[in-house]
XYZ file of C-alpha atoms in Angstrom:
501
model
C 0.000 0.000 0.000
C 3.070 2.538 0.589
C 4.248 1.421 -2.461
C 1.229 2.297 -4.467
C 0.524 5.867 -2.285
C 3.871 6.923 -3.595
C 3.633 5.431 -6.978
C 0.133 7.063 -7.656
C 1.217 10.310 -6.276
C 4.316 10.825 -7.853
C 1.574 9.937 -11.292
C -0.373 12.678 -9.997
C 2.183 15.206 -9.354
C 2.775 15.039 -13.154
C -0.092 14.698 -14.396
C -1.124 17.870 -11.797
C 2.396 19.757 -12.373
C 3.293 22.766 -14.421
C 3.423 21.062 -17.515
C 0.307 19.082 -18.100
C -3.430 20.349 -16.626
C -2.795 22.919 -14.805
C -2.066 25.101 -17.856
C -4.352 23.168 -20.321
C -7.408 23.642 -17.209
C -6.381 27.219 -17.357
C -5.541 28.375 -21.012
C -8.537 25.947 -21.953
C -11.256 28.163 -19.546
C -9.109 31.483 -21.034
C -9.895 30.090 -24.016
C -13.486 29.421 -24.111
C -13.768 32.226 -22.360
C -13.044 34.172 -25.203
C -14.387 32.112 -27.654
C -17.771 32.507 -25.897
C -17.841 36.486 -24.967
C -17.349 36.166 -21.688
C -20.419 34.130 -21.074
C -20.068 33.262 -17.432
C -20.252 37.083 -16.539
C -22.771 38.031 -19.341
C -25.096 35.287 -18.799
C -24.765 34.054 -14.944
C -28.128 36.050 -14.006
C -30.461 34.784 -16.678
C -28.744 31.436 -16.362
C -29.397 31.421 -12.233
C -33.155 32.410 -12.873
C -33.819 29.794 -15.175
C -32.286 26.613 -13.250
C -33.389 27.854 -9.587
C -36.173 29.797 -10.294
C -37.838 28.541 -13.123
C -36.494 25.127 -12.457
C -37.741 23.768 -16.051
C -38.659 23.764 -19.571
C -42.057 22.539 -19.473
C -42.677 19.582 -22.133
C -39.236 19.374 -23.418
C -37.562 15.839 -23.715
C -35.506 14.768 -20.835
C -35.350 12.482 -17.409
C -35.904 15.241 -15.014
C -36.140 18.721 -15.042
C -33.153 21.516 -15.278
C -32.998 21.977 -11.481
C -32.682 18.392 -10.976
C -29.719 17.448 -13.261
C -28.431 20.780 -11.358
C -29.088 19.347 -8.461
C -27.032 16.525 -9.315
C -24.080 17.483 -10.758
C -23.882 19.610 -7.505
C -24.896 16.397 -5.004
C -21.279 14.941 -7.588
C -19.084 18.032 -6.744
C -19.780 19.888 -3.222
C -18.164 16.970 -1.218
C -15.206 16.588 0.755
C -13.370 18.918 -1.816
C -15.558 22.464 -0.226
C -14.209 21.111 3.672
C -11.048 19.099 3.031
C -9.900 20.165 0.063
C -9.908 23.545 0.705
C -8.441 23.352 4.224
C -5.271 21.085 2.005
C -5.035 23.727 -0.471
C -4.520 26.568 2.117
C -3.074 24.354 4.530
C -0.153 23.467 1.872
C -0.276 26.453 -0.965
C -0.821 29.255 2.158
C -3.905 31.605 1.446
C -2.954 32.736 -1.823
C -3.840 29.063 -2.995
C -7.630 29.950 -2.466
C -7.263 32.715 -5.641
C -6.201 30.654 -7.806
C -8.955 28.113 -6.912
C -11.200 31.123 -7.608
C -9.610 31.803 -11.187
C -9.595 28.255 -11.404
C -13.597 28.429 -11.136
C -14.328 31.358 -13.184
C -12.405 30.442 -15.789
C -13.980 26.505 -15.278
C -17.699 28.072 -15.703
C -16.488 28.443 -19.577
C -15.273 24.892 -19.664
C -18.522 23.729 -17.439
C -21.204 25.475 -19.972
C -19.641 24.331 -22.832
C -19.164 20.569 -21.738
C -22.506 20.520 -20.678
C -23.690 22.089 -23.969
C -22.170 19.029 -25.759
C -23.467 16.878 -22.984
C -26.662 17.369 -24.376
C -26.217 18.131 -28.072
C -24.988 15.028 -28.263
C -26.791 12.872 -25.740
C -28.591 9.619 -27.527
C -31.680 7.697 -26.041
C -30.551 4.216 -24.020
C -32.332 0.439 -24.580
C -34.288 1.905 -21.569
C -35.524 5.063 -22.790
C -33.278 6.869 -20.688
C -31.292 9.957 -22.394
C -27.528 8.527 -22.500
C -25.047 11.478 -22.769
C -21.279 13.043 -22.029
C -17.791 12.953 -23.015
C -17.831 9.162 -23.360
C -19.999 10.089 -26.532
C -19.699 13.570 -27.394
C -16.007 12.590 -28.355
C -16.877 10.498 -30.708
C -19.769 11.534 -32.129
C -18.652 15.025 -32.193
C -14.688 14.629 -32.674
C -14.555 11.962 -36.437
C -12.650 9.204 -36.860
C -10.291 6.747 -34.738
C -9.208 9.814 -32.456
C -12.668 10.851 -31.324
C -13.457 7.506 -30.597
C -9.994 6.829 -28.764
C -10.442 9.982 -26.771
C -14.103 8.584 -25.899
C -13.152 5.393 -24.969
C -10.393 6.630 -22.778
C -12.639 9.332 -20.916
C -15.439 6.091 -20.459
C -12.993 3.825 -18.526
C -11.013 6.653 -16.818
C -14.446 7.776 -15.334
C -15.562 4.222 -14.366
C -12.329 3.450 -12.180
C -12.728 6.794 -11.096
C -16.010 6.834 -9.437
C -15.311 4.821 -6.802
C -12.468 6.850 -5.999
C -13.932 10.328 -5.945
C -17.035 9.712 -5.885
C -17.308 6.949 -3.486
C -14.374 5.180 -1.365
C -13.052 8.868 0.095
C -16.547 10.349 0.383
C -17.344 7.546 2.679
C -14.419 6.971 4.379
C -14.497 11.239 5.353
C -17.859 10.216 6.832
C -17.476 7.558 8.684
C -14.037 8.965 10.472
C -15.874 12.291 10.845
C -18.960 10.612 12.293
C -16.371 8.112 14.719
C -14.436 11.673 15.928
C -17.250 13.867 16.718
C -19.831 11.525 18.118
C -17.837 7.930 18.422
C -20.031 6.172 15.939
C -18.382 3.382 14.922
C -16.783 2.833 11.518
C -19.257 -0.569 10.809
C -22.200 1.136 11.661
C -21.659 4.138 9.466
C -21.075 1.823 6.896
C -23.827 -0.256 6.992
C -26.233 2.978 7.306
C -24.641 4.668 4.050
C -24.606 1.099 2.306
C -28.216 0.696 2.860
C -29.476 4.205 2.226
C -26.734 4.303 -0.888
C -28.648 1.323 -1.954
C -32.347 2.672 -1.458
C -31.534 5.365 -3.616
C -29.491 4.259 -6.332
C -31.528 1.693 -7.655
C -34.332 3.767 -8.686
C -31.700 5.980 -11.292
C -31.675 9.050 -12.355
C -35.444 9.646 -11.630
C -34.810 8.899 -7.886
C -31.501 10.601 -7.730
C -32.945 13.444 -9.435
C -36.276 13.460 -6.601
C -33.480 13.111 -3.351
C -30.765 16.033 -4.793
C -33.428 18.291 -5.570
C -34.464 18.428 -1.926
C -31.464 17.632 0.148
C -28.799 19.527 -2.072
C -30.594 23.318 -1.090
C -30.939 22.556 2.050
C -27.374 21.521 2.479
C -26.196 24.115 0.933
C -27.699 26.925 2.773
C -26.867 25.213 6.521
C -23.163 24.690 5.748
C -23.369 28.236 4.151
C -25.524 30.300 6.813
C -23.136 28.630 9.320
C -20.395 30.238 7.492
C -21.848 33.683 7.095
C -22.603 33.719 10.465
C -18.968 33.285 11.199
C -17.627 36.216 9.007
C -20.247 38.648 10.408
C -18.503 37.831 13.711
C -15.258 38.642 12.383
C -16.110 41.330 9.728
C -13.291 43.820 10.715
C -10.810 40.478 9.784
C -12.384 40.359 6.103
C -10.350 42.938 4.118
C -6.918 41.844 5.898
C -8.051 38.219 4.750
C -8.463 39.338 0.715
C -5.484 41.165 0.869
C -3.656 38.330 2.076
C -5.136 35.774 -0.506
C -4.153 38.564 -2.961
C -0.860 39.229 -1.997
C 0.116 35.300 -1.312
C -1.318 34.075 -4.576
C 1.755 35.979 -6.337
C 4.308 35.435 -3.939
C 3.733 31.552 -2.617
C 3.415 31.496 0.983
C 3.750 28.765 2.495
C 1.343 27.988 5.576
C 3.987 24.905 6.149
C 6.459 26.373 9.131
C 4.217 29.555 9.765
C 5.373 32.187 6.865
C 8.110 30.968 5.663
C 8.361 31.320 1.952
C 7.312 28.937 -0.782
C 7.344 28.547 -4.654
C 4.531 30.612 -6.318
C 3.930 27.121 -7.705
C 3.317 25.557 -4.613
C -0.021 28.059 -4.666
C -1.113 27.533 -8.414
C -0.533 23.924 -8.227
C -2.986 23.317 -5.180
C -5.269 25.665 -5.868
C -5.777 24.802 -9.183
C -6.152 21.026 -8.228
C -7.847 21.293 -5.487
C -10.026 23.850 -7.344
C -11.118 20.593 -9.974
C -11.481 18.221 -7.543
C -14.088 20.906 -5.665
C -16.114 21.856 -8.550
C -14.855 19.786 -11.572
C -15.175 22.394 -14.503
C -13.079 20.330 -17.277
C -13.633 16.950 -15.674
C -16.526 16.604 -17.750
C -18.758 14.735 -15.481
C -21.733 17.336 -14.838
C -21.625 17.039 -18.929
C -23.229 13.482 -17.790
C -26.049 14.737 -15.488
C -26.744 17.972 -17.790
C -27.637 15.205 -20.342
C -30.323 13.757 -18.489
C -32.120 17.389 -18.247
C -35.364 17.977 -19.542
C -34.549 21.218 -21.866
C -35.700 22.892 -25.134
C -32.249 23.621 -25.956
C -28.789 22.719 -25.760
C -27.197 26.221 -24.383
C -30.235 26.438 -22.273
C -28.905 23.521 -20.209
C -25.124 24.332 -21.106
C -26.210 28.043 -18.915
C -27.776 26.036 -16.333
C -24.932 23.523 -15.552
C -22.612 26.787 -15.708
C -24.307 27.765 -12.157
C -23.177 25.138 -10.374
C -19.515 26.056 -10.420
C -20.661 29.128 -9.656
C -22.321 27.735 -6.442
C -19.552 25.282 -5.742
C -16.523 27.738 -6.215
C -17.685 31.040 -5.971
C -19.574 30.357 -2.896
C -19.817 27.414 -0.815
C -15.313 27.110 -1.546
C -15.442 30.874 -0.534
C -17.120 30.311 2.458
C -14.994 27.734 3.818
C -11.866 29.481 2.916
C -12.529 32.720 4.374
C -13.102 31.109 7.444
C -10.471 29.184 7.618
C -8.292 32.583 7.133
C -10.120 34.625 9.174
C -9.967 32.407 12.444
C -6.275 32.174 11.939
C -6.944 28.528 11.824
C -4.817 28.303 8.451
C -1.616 28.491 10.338
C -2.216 27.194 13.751
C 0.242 25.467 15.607
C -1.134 21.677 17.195
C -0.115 22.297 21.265
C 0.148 18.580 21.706
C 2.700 18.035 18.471
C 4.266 21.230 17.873
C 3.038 20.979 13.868
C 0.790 22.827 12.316
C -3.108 21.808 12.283
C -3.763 19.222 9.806
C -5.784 19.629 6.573
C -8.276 16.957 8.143
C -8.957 18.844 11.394
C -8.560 22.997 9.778
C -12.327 23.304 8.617
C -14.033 21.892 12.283
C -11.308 23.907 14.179
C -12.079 26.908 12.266
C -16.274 26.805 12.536
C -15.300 25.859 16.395
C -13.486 29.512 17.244
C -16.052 31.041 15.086
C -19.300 29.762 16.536
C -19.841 29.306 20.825
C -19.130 25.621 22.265
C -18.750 22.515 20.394
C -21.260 23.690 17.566
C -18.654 24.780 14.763
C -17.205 21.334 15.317
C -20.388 19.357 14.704
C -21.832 21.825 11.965
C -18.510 20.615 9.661
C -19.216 16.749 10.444
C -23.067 17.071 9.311
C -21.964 19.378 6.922
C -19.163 17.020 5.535
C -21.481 13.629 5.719
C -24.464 15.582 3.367
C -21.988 16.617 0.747
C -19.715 13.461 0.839
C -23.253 11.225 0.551
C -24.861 13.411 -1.809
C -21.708 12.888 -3.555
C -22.083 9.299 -3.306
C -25.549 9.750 -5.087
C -24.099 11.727 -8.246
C -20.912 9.688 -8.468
C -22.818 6.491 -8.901
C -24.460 8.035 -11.914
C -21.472 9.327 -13.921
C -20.093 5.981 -13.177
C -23.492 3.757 -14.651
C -23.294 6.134 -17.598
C -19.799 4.665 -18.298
C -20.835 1.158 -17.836
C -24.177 1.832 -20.109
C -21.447 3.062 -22.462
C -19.378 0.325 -22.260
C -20.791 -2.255 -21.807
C -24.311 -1.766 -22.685
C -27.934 -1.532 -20.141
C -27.767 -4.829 -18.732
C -24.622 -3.948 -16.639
C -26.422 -0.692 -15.178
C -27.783 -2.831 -11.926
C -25.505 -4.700 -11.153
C -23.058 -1.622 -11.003
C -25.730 0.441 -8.779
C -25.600 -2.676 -6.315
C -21.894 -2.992 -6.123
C -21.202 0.740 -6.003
C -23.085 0.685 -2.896
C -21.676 -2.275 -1.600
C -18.228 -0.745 -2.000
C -19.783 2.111 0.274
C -19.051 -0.301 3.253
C -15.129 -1.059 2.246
C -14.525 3.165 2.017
C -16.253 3.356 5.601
C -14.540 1.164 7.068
C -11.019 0.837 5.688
C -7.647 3.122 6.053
C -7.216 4.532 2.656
C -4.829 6.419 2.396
C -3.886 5.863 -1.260
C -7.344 6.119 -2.302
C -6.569 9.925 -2.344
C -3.685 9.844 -4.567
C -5.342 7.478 -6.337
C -8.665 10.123 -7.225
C -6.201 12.988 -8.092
C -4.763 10.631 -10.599
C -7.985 9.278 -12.040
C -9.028 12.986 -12.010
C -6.167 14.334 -14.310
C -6.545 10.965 -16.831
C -10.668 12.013 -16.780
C -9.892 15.620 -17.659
C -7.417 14.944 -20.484
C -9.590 13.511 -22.751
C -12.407 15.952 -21.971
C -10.026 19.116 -22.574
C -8.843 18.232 -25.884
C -12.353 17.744 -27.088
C -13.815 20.899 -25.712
C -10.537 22.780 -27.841
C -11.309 20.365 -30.815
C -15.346 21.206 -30.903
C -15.024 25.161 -29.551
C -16.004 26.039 -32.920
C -19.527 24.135 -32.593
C -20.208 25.240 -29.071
C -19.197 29.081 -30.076
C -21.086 29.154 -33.548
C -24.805 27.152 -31.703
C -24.601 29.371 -28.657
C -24.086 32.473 -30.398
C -27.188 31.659 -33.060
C -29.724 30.775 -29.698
C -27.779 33.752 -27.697
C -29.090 35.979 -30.582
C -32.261 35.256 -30.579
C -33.005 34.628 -27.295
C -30.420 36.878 -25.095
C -32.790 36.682 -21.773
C -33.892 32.956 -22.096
C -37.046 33.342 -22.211
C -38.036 31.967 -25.359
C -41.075 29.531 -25.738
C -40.615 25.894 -27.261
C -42.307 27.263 -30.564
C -40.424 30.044 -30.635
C -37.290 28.116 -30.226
C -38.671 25.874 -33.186
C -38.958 28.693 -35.603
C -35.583 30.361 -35.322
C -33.955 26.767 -35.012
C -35.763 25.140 -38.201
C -33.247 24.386 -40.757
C -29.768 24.686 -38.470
C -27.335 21.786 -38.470
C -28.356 18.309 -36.450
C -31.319 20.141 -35.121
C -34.302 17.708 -36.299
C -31.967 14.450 -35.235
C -31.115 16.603 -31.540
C -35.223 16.714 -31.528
C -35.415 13.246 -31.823
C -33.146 12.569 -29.198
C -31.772 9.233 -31.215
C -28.184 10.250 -32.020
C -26.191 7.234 -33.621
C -24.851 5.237 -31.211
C -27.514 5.039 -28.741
C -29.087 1.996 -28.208
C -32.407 3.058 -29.650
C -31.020 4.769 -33.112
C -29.191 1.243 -33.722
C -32.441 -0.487 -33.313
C -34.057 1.296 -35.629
C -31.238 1.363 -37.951
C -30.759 5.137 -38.546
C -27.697 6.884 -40.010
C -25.334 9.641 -38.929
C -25.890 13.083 -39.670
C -24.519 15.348 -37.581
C -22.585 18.078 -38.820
C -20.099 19.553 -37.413
């Protein structure tokens, strides 16, 4: 097991390093940004009103409605990434980490919106009815030829493997040693819980998932957050001397490791920017998998939608938790009984416990860390059933929803150290794939969303209205149809490609 901790992370350390997704996350979201006017600022407030307000697009095709694919992709991503992650990323990189897993965001609401665009434009119709969709076949229906399907493939069984990493054996395990510290539940007992509520879920798909994220996700969201707030009204006069910290130390690398002393500027990028994915996972191209399974007129409609929940993830709920952390002083404290500083593990609950009375802040990060990491759970098992649909074809999809929750128990209940290296790794190999496709297919995401952006700039356009200034644009009758070739259904009823480009 040592053997394989330092094997994976010295993997990951490349793969995460100055020369391989760090700048292609970066100059990819720069990119796109461009590409797309600036569509994250532009569009953020019609996009928020139509996926929390609105919620839907009545009588389009689709699982479940706009807010509940939302819901899910952000069930997938705020996990133990919002409380641990950011607490390693400071903890490590020094404050100046938490700018860059700001930029990191922005810049990932590009990459988010236009994965999720393709998510959809893309997405075929399943032996079971169910809309299929994502990089595992947006890459190769989108990208021609042995490459596209290569890069597909790749993405399909990098995702798979990586499920019960990410999205399953850490979530669990946070929970269950969480759960054992704060209120000395034992490990088997967690597990067992999660493993049967896991299971209650799960097997009812997306439909169930869908029902359970729409009303647990808000109201996780807001307790974790108000908790937060709550916190930095107490210490408002600490605020500006907290920003001009993260400013100054995200250009100068300081190092929270031995107090101040001083640390590589890359030290900052590096874990910001990968703890920034693994929060929200703009590039990953996983909520490209939940997005597809949204009931929505329109391709960028859903694409603007998906786009919030980085928004929510980074912007906010990461915020939160890091200006806490900085504000408390907690980044930098010194452990009395070991003379170290305070690890990554214990920073969040230490900081909520100075900034709320008693034992509160303490138990308020343990709840708050077993609804994300299960809700995680939820999402996770749904990117990965995707991947075995692709694969492998329906009949698969059950018997994956029963293990995945199975494995539930073995996260709970097991030291897994390497299971951490091994998700950054399995991470980076998902989000290669997925970032060379979103470059490749720019041109298609730019070109559709500025047509619909034109003619409906406040998205509020009606299905027929959508009809009429769509009629006649390229792949829009077979999108309508919802049997793209490759899904299950289009092969059984024999139809041929013709998408364009």
């Amino acid at each position: 097991m040592e053997a394989l901790t330092t094997l994976f992370g010295d993997i990951s350390s490349v793969i995460w390093g100055p020369f391989v997704l760090i700048p292609l996350l970066l100059l990819t979201g720069l990119y796109l940004t461009i590409r797309l006017g600036l569509i994250q600022l532009v569009k953020l407030g019609p996009a928020l009103r139509l996926g929390i307000i609105k919620r839907k697009d009545a009588g389009s095709e689709g699982d479940v409605s706009q807010f509940q694919a939302l819901t899910t992709a952000l069930a997938a991503t705020v996990g133990t990434g919002n409380i641990v992650g950011v607490a390693t990323a400071i903890g490590i990189g020094g404050p100046g980490a938490l700018f860059w897993m700001w930029i990191t965001g922005i810049f990932g609401m590009a990459s988010k919106y236009s994965e999720a665009f393709l998510g959809v434009r893309f997405r075929g119709t399943d032996a079971a009815g169910e809309k299929s969709g994502g990089p595992q076949y947006y890459l190769q229906r989108g990208i021609k030829g042995p490459f596209g399907k290569f890069l597909a493939l790749f993405f399909a069984i990098a995702a798979a493997i990586a499920s019960f990493g990410i999205g399953n054996l850490t979530q669990a395990n946070s929970i269950s040693a969480n759960l054992e510290n704060s209120f000395q539940v034992p490990l088997w007992v967690t597990g067992a819980v999660l493993t049967v509520l896991s299971l209650a879920v799960l097997v009812g798909g997306i439909k169930s998932i869908g029902r359970i994220t729409a009303g647990f996700v808000p109201v996780m969201i807001i307790f974790y957050v108000g908790a937060a707030i709550y916190i930095l009204l107490a210490n408002l006069g600490q605020i500006p001397a907290a920003f001009a910290t993260i400013f100054t130390d995200a250009f100068t690398g300081t190092s929270a490791v031995g107090g101040f002393a001083g640390s590589a500027i890359i030290i900052a990028v590096q874990f910001g920017v990968a703890r920034g994915i693994f929060s929200n996972e703009s590039g990953m191209g996983s909520a490209a998998i939940a997005a597809a399974a949204a009931q929505t007129s329109h391709p960028v409609r859903q694409g603007l939608v998906s786009m919030t929940q980085t928004f929510i993830d980074t912007i906010i709920v990461v915020t939160c938790t890091g200006l806490v952390i900085i504000t408390t002083g907690t980044w930098n404290m010194i452990d009395p009984e070991t003379g170290e500083q305070i690890s990554a593990a214990l920073m969040t609950g230490q900081a909520f416990t100075h900034g709320l009375p008693g034992q509160w802040g303490h138990w308020i990060v343990t709840i708050g860390l077993v609804m994300f990491a299960f809700s995680t759970i939820l999402g996770w098992c749904y990117y990965g059933e995707r991947q075995m649909e692709r694969l492998f074809g329906r009949a698969l999809v059950m018997p994956f929803r029963v293990v995945f929750s199975l494995v539930v128990f073995v996260g709970a209940t097991t030291e897994l150290a390497v299971v951490w290296n091994f998700s950054d790794m399995m991470n980076g190999l998902m989000a290669l794939p997925n970032l060379l496709g979103l470059l490749i297919l720019s041109g298609l995401v730019a070109r559709e969303t500025k047509w619909y952006l034109k003619n409906d700039p406040k998205l509020e356009a009606t299905k027929d209205q959508i009809e009429t200034f769509m009629a006649g644009r390229p792949g829009w009758d077979e999108w309508k149809a919802g049997d793209v070739i490759g899904s299950a259904h289009a092969q059984a009823t024999g139809k041929t490609e013709v998408h364009e480009r």
